[in-house]
């Protein structure tokens, strides 16, 4: 399996070339692929981060994204098994990276997780490779 690494600061054209087999050539743009990858990766890595902080998520996190490159922000929301409101915000830094081989690693972001408004983690890397 090929290792996939995305540097969110790369131009959309380079992302399109890197993700040609992922649908970029089917009418999507590199920006679309990057947003989808960022949302899906944040949801998976965020779930692990909440679990490690002692706040297991009930079901899946739902994530949205806005901006691109160094202005990329991914916001994820969900509910803990105890009924708490979980929210995670990940703001891209100068060298954001998402790796998907062997589990998701989401790094180079300022990542803050809260439950019921109380901060439960603050990291620059979440996921399997951190």
mmCIF file of N, CA and C in Angstrom:
data_model
loop_
_atom_site.group_PDB
_atom_site.id
_atom_site.type_symbol
_atom_site.label_atom_id
_atom_site.label_comp_id
_atom_site.label_asym_id
_atom_site.label_seq_id
_atom_site.Cartn_x
_atom_site.Cartn_y
_atom_site.Cartn_z
ATOM 1 N N UNK A 1 0.839 -1.173 0.000
ATOM 2 C CA UNK A 1 0.000 0.000 0.000
ATOM 3 C C UNK A 1 0.881 1.232 0.000
ATOM 4 N N UNK A 2 0.539 2.226 -0.809
ATOM 5 C CA UNK A 2 1.306 3.451 -0.889
ATOM 6 C C UNK A 2 0.983 4.378 0.254
ATOM 7 N N UNK A 3 1.980 5.010 0.772
ATOM 8 C CA UNK A 3 1.802 5.974 1.842
ATOM 9 C C UNK A 3 1.234 7.258 1.261
ATOM 10 N N UNK A 4 0.203 7.806 1.892
ATOM 11 C CA UNK A 4 -0.374 9.069 1.444
ATOM 12 C C UNK A 4 -0.071 10.124 2.488
ATOM 13 N N UNK A 5 0.594 11.179 2.071
ATOM 14 C CA UNK A 5 0.868 12.311 2.931
ATOM 15 C C UNK A 5 0.392 13.548 2.210
ATOM 16 N N UNK A 6 -0.356 14.375 2.901
ATOM 17 C CA UNK A 6 -0.834 15.617 2.313
ATOM 18 C C UNK A 6 -0.253 16.751 3.116
ATOM 19 N N UNK A 7 0.350 17.672 2.456
ATOM 20 C CA UNK A 7 0.773 18.911 3.088
ATOM 21 C C UNK A 7 -0.268 19.933 2.680
ATOM 22 N N UNK A 8 -1.049 20.381 3.640
ATOM 23 C CA UNK A 8 -2.195 21.230 3.345
ATOM 24 C C UNK A 8 -1.789 22.551 2.704
ATOM 25 N N UNK A 9 -0.542 22.955 2.848
ATOM 26 C CA UNK A 9 -0.116 24.213 2.276
ATOM 27 C C UNK A 9 0.232 24.105 0.793
ATOM 28 N N UNK A 10 0.227 22.919 0.230
ATOM 29 C CA UNK A 10 0.544 22.757 -1.185
ATOM 30 C C UNK A 10 -0.551 23.359 -2.050
ATOM 31 N N UNK A 11 -0.197 23.889 -3.214
ATOM 32 C CA UNK A 11 -1.212 24.396 -4.128
ATOM 33 C C UNK A 11 -2.143 23.290 -4.587
ATOM 34 N N UNK A 12 -3.355 23.669 -4.947
ATOM 35 C CA UNK A 12 -4.371 22.698 -5.374
ATOM 36 C C UNK A 12 -3.888 21.869 -6.557
ATOM 37 N N UNK A 13 -3.111 22.454 -7.445
ATOM 38 C CA UNK A 13 -2.647 21.709 -8.620
ATOM 39 C C UNK A 13 -1.747 20.543 -8.212
ATOM 40 N N UNK A 14 -0.876 20.762 -7.232
ATOM 41 C CA UNK A 14 -0.021 19.676 -6.769
ATOM 42 C C UNK A 14 -0.834 18.609 -6.060
ATOM 43 N N UNK A 15 -1.816 19.030 -5.278
ATOM 44 C CA UNK A 15 -2.677 18.058 -4.605
ATOM 45 C C UNK A 15 -3.431 17.223 -5.618
ATOM 46 N N UNK A 16 -3.882 17.849 -6.697
ATOM 47 C CA UNK A 16 -4.621 17.128 -7.725
ATOM 48 C C UNK A 16 -3.727 16.054 -8.333
ATOM 49 N N UNK A 17 -2.488 16.375 -8.582
ATOM 50 C CA UNK A 17 -1.571 15.384 -9.132
ATOM 51 C C UNK A 17 -1.328 14.250 -8.158
ATOM 52 N N UNK A 18 -1.213 14.567 -6.873
ATOM 53 C CA UNK A 18 -0.965 13.538 -5.869
ATOM 54 C C UNK A 18 -2.168 12.640 -5.653
ATOM 55 N N UNK A 19 -3.353 13.145 -5.938
ATOM 56 C CA UNK A 19 -4.567 12.383 -5.677
ATOM 57 C C UNK A 19 -5.341 12.069 -6.943
ATOM 58 N N UNK A 20 -4.646 11.949 -8.066
ATOM 59 C CA UNK A 20 -5.300 11.671 -9.335
ATOM 60 C C UNK A 20 -6.170 10.431 -9.249
ATOM 61 N N UNK A 21 -5.716 9.415 -8.544
ATOM 62 C CA UNK A 21 -6.489 8.178 -8.425
ATOM 63 C C UNK A 21 -7.596 8.286 -7.391
ATOM 64 N N UNK A 22 -7.633 9.360 -6.625
ATOM 65 C CA UNK A 22 -8.646 9.511 -5.587
ATOM 66 C C UNK A 22 -9.852 10.296 -6.058
ATOM 67 N N UNK A 23 -9.941 10.606 -7.334
ATOM 68 C CA UNK A 23 -11.115 11.292 -7.843
ATOM 69 C C UNK A 23 -10.850 12.703 -8.304
ATOM 70 N N UNK A 24 -9.647 13.177 -8.203
ATOM 71 C CA UNK A 24 -9.347 14.530 -8.622
ATOM 72 C C UNK A 24 -9.613 14.700 -10.106
ATOM 73 N N UNK A 25 -9.349 13.682 -10.894
ATOM 74 C CA UNK A 25 -9.572 13.761 -12.322
ATOM 75 C C UNK A 25 -11.023 13.573 -12.715
ATOM 76 N N UNK A 26 -11.898 13.290 -11.757
ATOM 77 C CA UNK A 26 -13.305 13.062 -12.049
ATOM 78 C C UNK A 26 -14.147 14.292 -11.772
ATOM 79 N N UNK A 27 -13.602 15.457 -11.969
ATOM 80 C CA UNK A 27 -14.376 16.667 -11.792
ATOM 81 C C UNK A 27 -14.136 17.347 -10.464
ATOM 82 N N UNK A 28 -13.465 16.691 -9.526
ATOM 83 C CA UNK A 28 -13.158 17.320 -8.257
ATOM 84 C C UNK A 28 -11.910 18.164 -8.402
ATOM 85 N N UNK A 29 -11.649 18.992 -7.405
ATOM 86 C CA UNK A 29 -10.422 19.780 -7.424
ATOM 87 C C UNK A 29 -9.533 19.295 -6.302
ATOM 88 N N UNK A 30 -8.279 19.670 -6.367
ATOM 89 C CA UNK A 30 -7.367 19.326 -5.289
ATOM 90 C C UNK A 30 -7.870 19.870 -3.965
ATOM 91 N N UNK A 31 -8.481 21.051 -4.003
ATOM 92 C CA UNK A 31 -9.018 21.656 -2.792
ATOM 93 C C UNK A 31 -10.140 20.790 -2.217
ATOM 94 N N UNK A 32 -11.018 20.276 -3.087
ATOM 95 C CA UNK A 32 -12.097 19.401 -2.628
ATOM 96 C C UNK A 32 -11.531 18.148 -1.981
ATOM 97 N N UNK A 33 -10.544 17.545 -2.638
ATOM 98 C CA UNK A 33 -9.948 16.320 -2.116
ATOM 99 C C UNK A 33 -9.279 16.609 -0.784
ATOM 100 N N UNK A 34 -8.567 17.716 -0.687
ATOM 101 C CA UNK A 34 -7.896 18.078 0.546
ATOM 102 C C UNK A 34 -8.904 18.268 1.672
ATOM 103 N N UNK A 35 -10.008 18.948 1.396
ATOM 104 C CA UNK A 35 -11.031 19.167 2.411
ATOM 105 C C UNK A 35 -11.638 17.867 2.885
ATOM 106 N N UNK A 36 -11.952 16.979 1.947
ATOM 107 C CA UNK A 36 -12.523 15.680 2.296
ATOM 108 C C UNK A 36 -11.535 14.868 3.116
ATOM 109 N N UNK A 37 -10.286 14.836 2.685
ATOM 110 C CA UNK A 37 -9.259 14.097 3.413
ATOM 111 C C UNK A 37 -9.081 14.680 4.814
ATOM 112 N N UNK A 38 -9.054 16.009 4.907
ATOM 113 C CA UNK A 38 -8.882 16.656 6.209
ATOM 114 C C UNK A 38 -10.042 16.324 7.142
ATOM 115 N N UNK A 39 -11.268 16.402 6.645
ATOM 116 C CA UNK A 39 -12.444 16.101 7.481
ATOM 117 C C UNK A 39 -12.437 14.649 7.955
ATOM 118 N N UNK A 40 -12.245 13.731 7.013
ATOM 119 C CA UNK A 40 -12.271 12.308 7.367
ATOM 120 C C UNK A 40 -11.135 11.937 8.319
ATOM 121 N N UNK A 41 -9.956 12.483 8.063
ATOM 122 C CA UNK A 41 -8.800 12.192 8.910
ATOM 123 C C UNK A 41 -8.974 12.793 10.301
ATOM 124 N N UNK A 42 -9.498 14.020 10.360
ATOM 125 C CA UNK A 42 -9.726 14.664 11.656
ATOM 126 C C UNK A 42 -10.745 13.885 12.471
ATOM 127 N N UNK A 43 -11.783 13.373 11.811
ATOM 128 C CA UNK A 43 -12.805 12.601 12.524
ATOM 129 C C UNK A 43 -12.197 11.352 13.155
ATOM 130 N N UNK A 44 -11.369 10.647 12.391
ATOM 131 C CA UNK A 44 -10.758 9.411 12.896
ATOM 132 C C UNK A 44 -9.740 9.697 13.994
ATOM 133 N N UNK A 45 -8.839 10.647 13.744
ATOM 134 C CA UNK A 45 -7.806 10.968 14.729
ATOM 135 C C UNK A 45 -8.417 11.640 15.958
ATOM 136 N N UNK A 46 -9.440 12.456 15.746
ATOM 137 C CA UNK A 46 -10.113 13.133 16.856
ATOM 138 C C UNK A 46 -10.784 12.156 17.800
ATOM 139 N N UNK A 47 -11.392 11.138 17.233
ATOM 140 C CA UNK A 47 -12.035 10.110 18.055
ATOM 141 C C UNK A 47 -11.008 9.473 18.997
ATOM 142 N N UNK A 48 -9.838 9.156 18.458
ATOM 143 C CA UNK A 48 -8.765 8.575 19.261
ATOM 144 C C UNK A 48 -8.301 9.562 20.339
ATOM 145 N N UNK A 49 -8.156 10.844 19.975
ATOM 146 C CA UNK A 49 -7.701 11.853 20.933
ATOM 147 C C UNK A 49 -8.689 12.006 22.091
ATOM 148 N N UNK A 50 -9.977 12.026 21.787
ATOM 149 C CA UNK A 50 -10.975 12.104 22.860
ATOM 150 C C UNK A 50 -10.917 10.855 23.735
ATOM 151 N N UNK A 51 -10.793 9.691 23.117
ATOM 152 C CA UNK A 51 -10.691 8.438 23.882
ATOM 153 C C UNK A 51 -9.491 8.480 24.827
ATOM 154 N N UNK A 52 -8.339 8.942 24.308
ATOM 155 C CA UNK A 52 -7.121 9.003 25.121
ATOM 156 C C UNK A 52 -7.251 10.014 26.255
ATOM 157 N N UNK A 53 -8.102 11.026 26.068
ATOM 158 C CA UNK A 53 -8.327 12.030 27.111
ATOM 159 C C UNK A 53 -9.399 11.574 28.105
ATOM 160 N N UNK A 54 -9.925 10.352 27.916
ATOM 161 C CA UNK A 54 -10.907 9.812 28.840
ATOM 162 C C UNK A 54 -12.345 10.177 28.526
ATOM 163 N N UNK A 55 -12.612 10.580 27.274
ATOM 164 C CA UNK A 55 -13.958 10.989 26.865
ATOM 165 C C UNK A 55 -14.336 10.251 25.586
ATOM 166 N N UNK A 56 -14.782 9.010 25.745
ATOM 167 C CA UNK A 56 -15.135 8.183 24.594
ATOM 168 C C UNK A 56 -16.312 8.793 23.837
ATOM 169 N N UNK A 57 -16.191 8.813 22.518
ATOM 170 C CA UNK A 57 -17.231 9.375 21.653
ATOM 171 C C UNK A 57 -18.259 8.300 21.333
ATOM 172 N N UNK A 58 -19.529 8.675 21.429
ATOM 173 C CA UNK A 58 -20.638 7.787 21.076
ATOM 174 C C UNK A 58 -20.895 7.945 19.581
ATOM 175 N N UNK A 59 -20.585 6.937 18.802
ATOM 176 C CA UNK A 59 -20.738 7.034 17.345
ATOM 177 C C UNK A 59 -19.519 7.687 16.732
ATOM 178 N N UNK A 60 -19.751 8.555 15.753
ATOM 179 C CA UNK A 60 -18.665 9.208 15.022
ATOM 180 C C UNK A 60 -18.692 10.713 15.231
ATOM 181 N N UNK A 61 -17.532 11.342 15.067
ATOM 182 C CA UNK A 61 -17.471 12.798 15.015
ATOM 183 C C UNK A 61 -17.913 13.246 13.629
ATOM 184 N N UNK A 62 -18.586 14.376 13.552
ATOM 185 C CA UNK A 62 -18.971 14.988 12.285
ATOM 186 C C UNK A 62 -18.106 16.223 12.102
ATOM 187 N N UNK A 63 -17.396 16.307 10.968
ATOM 188 C CA UNK A 63 -16.422 17.379 10.773
ATOM 189 C C UNK A 63 -16.750 18.235 9.557
ATOM 190 N N UNK A 64 -16.414 19.513 9.663
ATOM 191 C CA UNK A 64 -16.527 20.461 8.557
ATOM 192 C C UNK A 64 -15.170 21.133 8.389
ATOM 193 N N UNK A 65 -14.938 21.717 7.218
ATOM 194 C CA UNK A 65 -13.683 22.434 7.007
ATOM 195 C C UNK A 65 -13.963 23.756 6.324
ATOM 196 N N UNK A 66 -13.045 24.690 6.528
ATOM 197 C CA UNK A 66 -13.098 25.963 5.821
ATOM 198 C C UNK A 66 -11.676 26.440 5.601
ATOM 199 N N UNK A 67 -11.477 27.175 4.524
ATOM 200 C CA UNK A 67 -10.158 27.675 4.184
ATOM 201 C C UNK A 67 -9.300 26.602 3.536
ATOM 202 N N UNK A 68 -8.081 26.989 3.178
ATOM 203 C CA UNK A 68 -7.129 26.075 2.557
ATOM 204 C C UNK A 68 -5.734 26.386 3.085
ATOM 205 N N UNK A 69 -4.826 25.463 2.863
ATOM 206 C CA UNK A 69 -3.424 25.674 3.225
ATOM 207 C C UNK A 69 -3.259 26.055 4.679
ATOM 208 N N UNK A 70 -2.480 27.108 4.930
ATOM 209 C CA UNK A 70 -2.225 27.554 6.298
ATOM 210 C C UNK A 70 -3.465 28.160 6.943
ATOM 211 N N UNK A 71 -4.510 28.420 6.160
ATOM 212 C CA UNK A 71 -5.759 28.971 6.690
ATOM 213 C C UNK A 71 -6.824 27.900 6.879
ATOM 214 N N UNK A 72 -6.448 26.632 6.733
ATOM 215 C CA UNK A 72 -7.398 25.538 6.881
ATOM 216 C C UNK A 72 -7.804 25.383 8.343
ATOM 217 N N UNK A 73 -9.111 25.276 8.557
ATOM 218 C CA UNK A 73 -9.651 24.990 9.893
ATOM 219 C C UNK A 73 -10.634 23.837 9.745
ATOM 220 N N UNK A 74 -10.455 22.821 10.577
ATOM 221 C CA UNK A 74 -11.376 21.688 10.608
ATOM 222 C C UNK A 74 -12.040 21.684 11.982
ATOM 223 N N UNK A 75 -13.363 21.627 11.987
ATOM 224 C CA UNK A 75 -14.135 21.595 13.228
ATOM 225 C C UNK A 75 -14.931 20.302 13.267
ATOM 226 N N UNK A 76 -14.824 19.571 14.361
ATOM 227 C CA UNK A 76 -15.539 18.300 14.525
ATOM 228 C C UNK A 76 -16.406 18.366 15.774
ATOM 229 N N UNK A 77 -17.584 17.760 15.678
ATOM 230 C CA UNK A 77 -18.495 17.735 16.819
ATOM 231 C C UNK A 77 -19.082 16.349 16.989
ATOM 232 N N UNK A 78 -19.431 16.023 18.212
ATOM 233 C CA UNK A 78 -20.050 14.742 18.516
ATOM 234 C C UNK A 78 -20.521 14.732 19.952
ATOM 235 N N UNK A 79 -20.907 13.563 20.410
ATOM 236 C CA UNK A 79 -21.413 13.387 21.770
ATOM 237 C C UNK A 79 -20.628 12.267 22.435
ATOM 238 N N UNK A 80 -20.258 12.488 23.690
ATOM 239 C CA UNK A 80 -19.558 11.438 24.424
ATOM 240 C C UNK A 80 -20.564 10.385 24.885
ATOM 241 N N UNK A 81 -20.060 9.227 25.271
ATOM 242 C CA UNK A 81 -20.948 8.164 25.765
ATOM 243 C C UNK A 81 -21.657 8.592 27.047
ATOM 244 N N UNK A 82 -21.122 9.604 27.733
ATOM 245 C CA UNK A 82 -21.752 10.136 28.942
ATOM 246 C C UNK A 82 -22.716 11.276 28.637
ATOM 247 N N UNK A 83 -22.909 11.589 27.344
ATOM 248 C CA UNK A 83 -23.848 12.635 26.947
ATOM 249 C C UNK A 83 -23.263 14.028 26.844
ATOM 250 N N UNK A 84 -21.941 14.172 26.974
ATOM 251 C CA UNK A 84 -21.313 15.483 26.867
ATOM 252 C C UNK A 84 -21.174 15.935 25.421
ATOM 253 N N UNK A 85 -21.161 17.269 25.222
ATOM 254 C CA UNK A 85 -20.950 17.836 23.885
ATOM 255 C C UNK A 85 -19.455 17.916 23.612
ATOM 256 N N UNK A 86 -18.985 17.135 22.650
ATOM 257 C CA UNK A 86 -17.566 17.118 22.289
ATOM 258 C C UNK A 86 -17.359 17.987 21.056
ATOM 259 N N UNK A 87 -16.300 18.782 21.092
ATOM 260 C CA UNK A 87 -15.965 19.649 19.957
ATOM 261 C C UNK A 87 -14.445 19.693 19.844
ATOM 262 N N UNK A 88 -13.966 19.601 18.613
ATOM 263 C CA UNK A 88 -12.534 19.694 18.351
ATOM 264 C C UNK A 88 -12.330 20.684 17.213
ATOM 265 N N UNK A 89 -11.390 21.602 17.408
ATOM 266 C CA UNK A 89 -11.037 22.564 16.367
ATOM 267 C C UNK A 89 -9.559 22.390 16.060
ATOM 268 N N UNK A 90 -9.240 22.211 14.776
ATOM 269 C CA UNK A 90 -7.857 22.041 14.330
ATOM 270 C C UNK A 90 -7.532 23.147 13.337
ATOM 271 N N UNK A 91 -6.616 24.036 13.717
ATOM 272 C CA UNK A 91 -6.174 25.124 12.846
ATOM 273 C C UNK A 91 -4.800 24.782 12.297
ATOM 274 N N UNK A 92 -4.658 24.848 10.975
ATOM 275 C CA UNK A 92 -3.393 24.505 10.321
ATOM 276 C C UNK A 92 -2.298 25.469 10.732
ATOM 277 N N UNK A 93 -1.105 24.922 10.908
ATOM 278 C CA UNK A 93 0.079 25.725 11.155
ATOM 279 C C UNK A 93 0.813 25.954 9.845
ATOM 280 N N UNK A 94 2.114 26.209 9.924
ATOM 281 C CA UNK A 94 2.882 26.502 8.714
ATOM 282 C C UNK A 94 3.235 25.251 7.921
ATOM 283 N N UNK A 95 3.130 24.065 8.526
ATOM 284 C CA UNK A 95 3.482 22.825 7.830
ATOM 285 C C UNK A 95 2.529 21.695 8.228
ATOM 286 N N UNK A 96 1.229 21.852 7.933
ATOM 287 C CA UNK A 96 0.273 20.808 8.319
ATOM 288 C C UNK A 96 0.423 19.562 7.458
ATOM 289 N N UNK A 97 0.286 18.378 8.094
ATOM 290 C CA UNK A 97 0.423 17.109 7.379
ATOM 291 C C UNK A 97 -0.646 16.130 7.842
ATOM 292 N N UNK A 98 -1.097 15.321 6.888
ATOM 293 C CA UNK A 98 -2.035 14.245 7.178
ATOM 294 C C UNK A 98 -1.464 12.982 6.558
ATOM 295 N N UNK A 99 -1.236 11.968 7.372
ATOM 296 C CA UNK A 99 -0.750 10.687 6.866
ATOM 297 C C UNK A 99 -1.818 9.642 7.111
ATOM 298 N N UNK A 100 -1.984 8.734 6.139
ATOM 299 C CA UNK A 100 -3.073 7.760 6.228
ATOM 300 C C UNK A 100 -2.617 6.306 6.214
ATOM 301 N N UNK A 101 -1.334 6.062 6.153
ATOM 302 C CA UNK A 101 -0.864 4.672 6.120
ATOM 303 C C UNK A 101 -0.806 4.099 7.531
ATOM 304 N N UNK A 102 -1.451 2.964 7.738
ATOM 305 C CA UNK A 102 -1.413 2.302 9.037
ATOM 306 C C UNK A 102 -2.183 3.029 10.120
ATOM 307 N N UNK A 103 -3.142 3.827 9.747
ATOM 308 C CA UNK A 103 -3.903 4.647 10.696
ATOM 309 C C UNK A 103 -3.598 6.103 10.446
ATOM 310 N N UNK A 104 -4.476 6.953 10.857
ATOM 311 C CA UNK A 104 -4.359 8.378 10.547
ATOM 312 C C UNK A 104 -3.465 9.095 11.548
ATOM 313 N N UNK A 105 -2.590 9.954 11.024
ATOM 314 C CA UNK A 105 -1.810 10.895 11.814
ATOM 315 C C UNK A 105 -2.138 12.283 11.286
ATOM 316 N N UNK A 106 -2.550 13.160 12.161
ATOM 317 C CA UNK A 106 -2.995 14.512 11.824
ATOM 318 C C UNK A 106 -2.085 15.442 12.606
ATOM 319 N N UNK A 107 -1.108 16.088 11.932
ATOM 320 C CA UNK A 107 -0.125 16.883 12.666
ATOM 321 C C UNK A 107 0.175 18.208 11.989
ATOM 322 N N UNK A 108 0.827 19.094 12.750
ATOM 323 C CA UNK A 108 1.143 20.417 12.240
ATOM 324 C C UNK A 108 -0.045 21.365 12.345
ATOM 325 N N UNK A 109 -0.991 21.017 13.178
ATOM 326 C CA UNK A 109 -2.173 21.828 13.445
ATOM 327 C C UNK A 109 -2.171 22.183 14.930
ATOM 328 N N UNK A 110 -2.848 23.258 15.312
ATOM 329 C CA UNK A 110 -3.165 23.504 16.707
ATOM 330 C C UNK A 110 -4.526 22.869 16.917
ATOM 331 N N UNK A 111 -4.581 21.833 17.748
ATOM 332 C CA UNK A 111 -5.780 21.014 17.888
ATOM 333 C C UNK A 111 -6.262 21.103 19.335
ATOM 334 N N UNK A 112 -7.487 21.592 19.506
ATOM 335 C CA UNK A 112 -8.059 21.748 20.837
ATOM 336 C C UNK A 112 -9.365 20.973 20.901
ATOM 337 N N UNK A 113 -9.465 20.104 21.911
ATOM 338 C CA UNK A 113 -10.685 19.336 22.130
ATOM 339 C C UNK A 113 -11.353 19.773 23.416
ATOM 340 N N UNK A 114 -12.671 19.946 23.370
ATOM 341 C CA UNK A 114 -13.431 20.324 24.555
ATOM 342 C C UNK A 114 -14.617 19.378 24.733
ATOM 343 N N UNK A 115 -15.035 19.231 25.971
ATOM 344 C CA UNK A 115 -16.270 18.521 26.296
ATOM 345 C C UNK A 115 -17.068 19.444 27.204
ATOM 346 N N UNK A 116 -18.280 19.754 26.786
ATOM 347 C CA UNK A 116 -19.144 20.698 27.510
ATOM 348 C C UNK A 116 -18.419 22.013 27.780
ATOM 349 N N UNK A 117 -17.610 22.462 26.801
ATOM 350 C CA UNK A 117 -16.914 23.738 26.895
ATOM 351 C C UNK A 117 -15.616 23.707 27.684
ATOM 352 N N UNK A 118 -15.284 22.595 28.311
ATOM 353 C CA UNK A 118 -14.055 22.479 29.093
ATOM 354 C C UNK A 118 -12.974 21.800 28.261
ATOM 355 N N UNK A 119 -11.805 22.444 28.178
ATOM 356 C CA UNK A 119 -10.706 21.875 27.394
ATOM 357 C C UNK A 119 -10.244 20.554 27.996
ATOM 358 N N UNK A 120 -10.170 19.523 27.140
ATOM 359 C CA UNK A 120 -9.718 18.206 27.603
ATOM 360 C C UNK A 120 -8.411 17.780 26.934
ATOM 361 N N UNK A 121 -8.061 18.417 25.819
ATOM 362 C CA UNK A 121 -6.740 18.204 25.227
ATOM 363 C C UNK A 121 -6.389 19.373 24.324
ATOM 364 N N UNK A 122 -5.071 19.601 24.210
ATOM 365 C CA UNK A 122 -4.498 20.608 23.299
ATOM 366 C C UNK A 122 -3.225 19.982 22.765
ATOM 367 N N UNK A 123 -3.193 19.728 21.464
ATOM 368 C CA UNK A 123 -2.078 19.006 20.858
ATOM 369 C C UNK A 123 -1.710 19.629 19.515
ATOM 370 N N UNK A 124 -0.526 19.268 18.997
ATOM 371 C CA UNK A 124 -0.175 19.631 17.621
ATOM 372 C C UNK A 124 -0.130 18.394 16.736
ATOM 373 N N UNK A 125 -0.392 17.228 17.335
ATOM 374 C CA UNK A 125 -0.435 15.974 16.590
ATOM 375 C C UNK A 125 -1.402 15.030 17.296
ATOM 376 N N UNK A 126 -2.335 14.458 16.522
ATOM 377 C CA UNK A 126 -3.237 13.448 17.064
ATOM 378 C C UNK A 126 -3.290 12.280 16.092
ATOM 379 N N UNK A 127 -3.616 11.123 16.602
ATOM 380 C CA UNK A 127 -3.718 9.946 15.751
ATOM 381 C C UNK A 127 -2.699 8.889 16.126
ATOM 382 N N UNK A 128 -2.607 7.887 15.277
ATOM 383 C CA UNK A 128 -1.773 6.714 15.535
ATOM 384 C C UNK A 128 -0.284 7.041 15.608
ATOM 385 N N UNK A 129 0.213 7.932 14.753
ATOM 386 C CA UNK A 129 1.648 8.189 14.663
ATOM 387 C C UNK A 129 2.183 9.239 15.607
ATOM 388 N N UNK A 130 1.397 9.682 16.562
ATOM 389 C CA UNK A 130 1.853 10.754 17.465
ATOM 390 C C UNK A 130 2.374 10.206 18.780
#
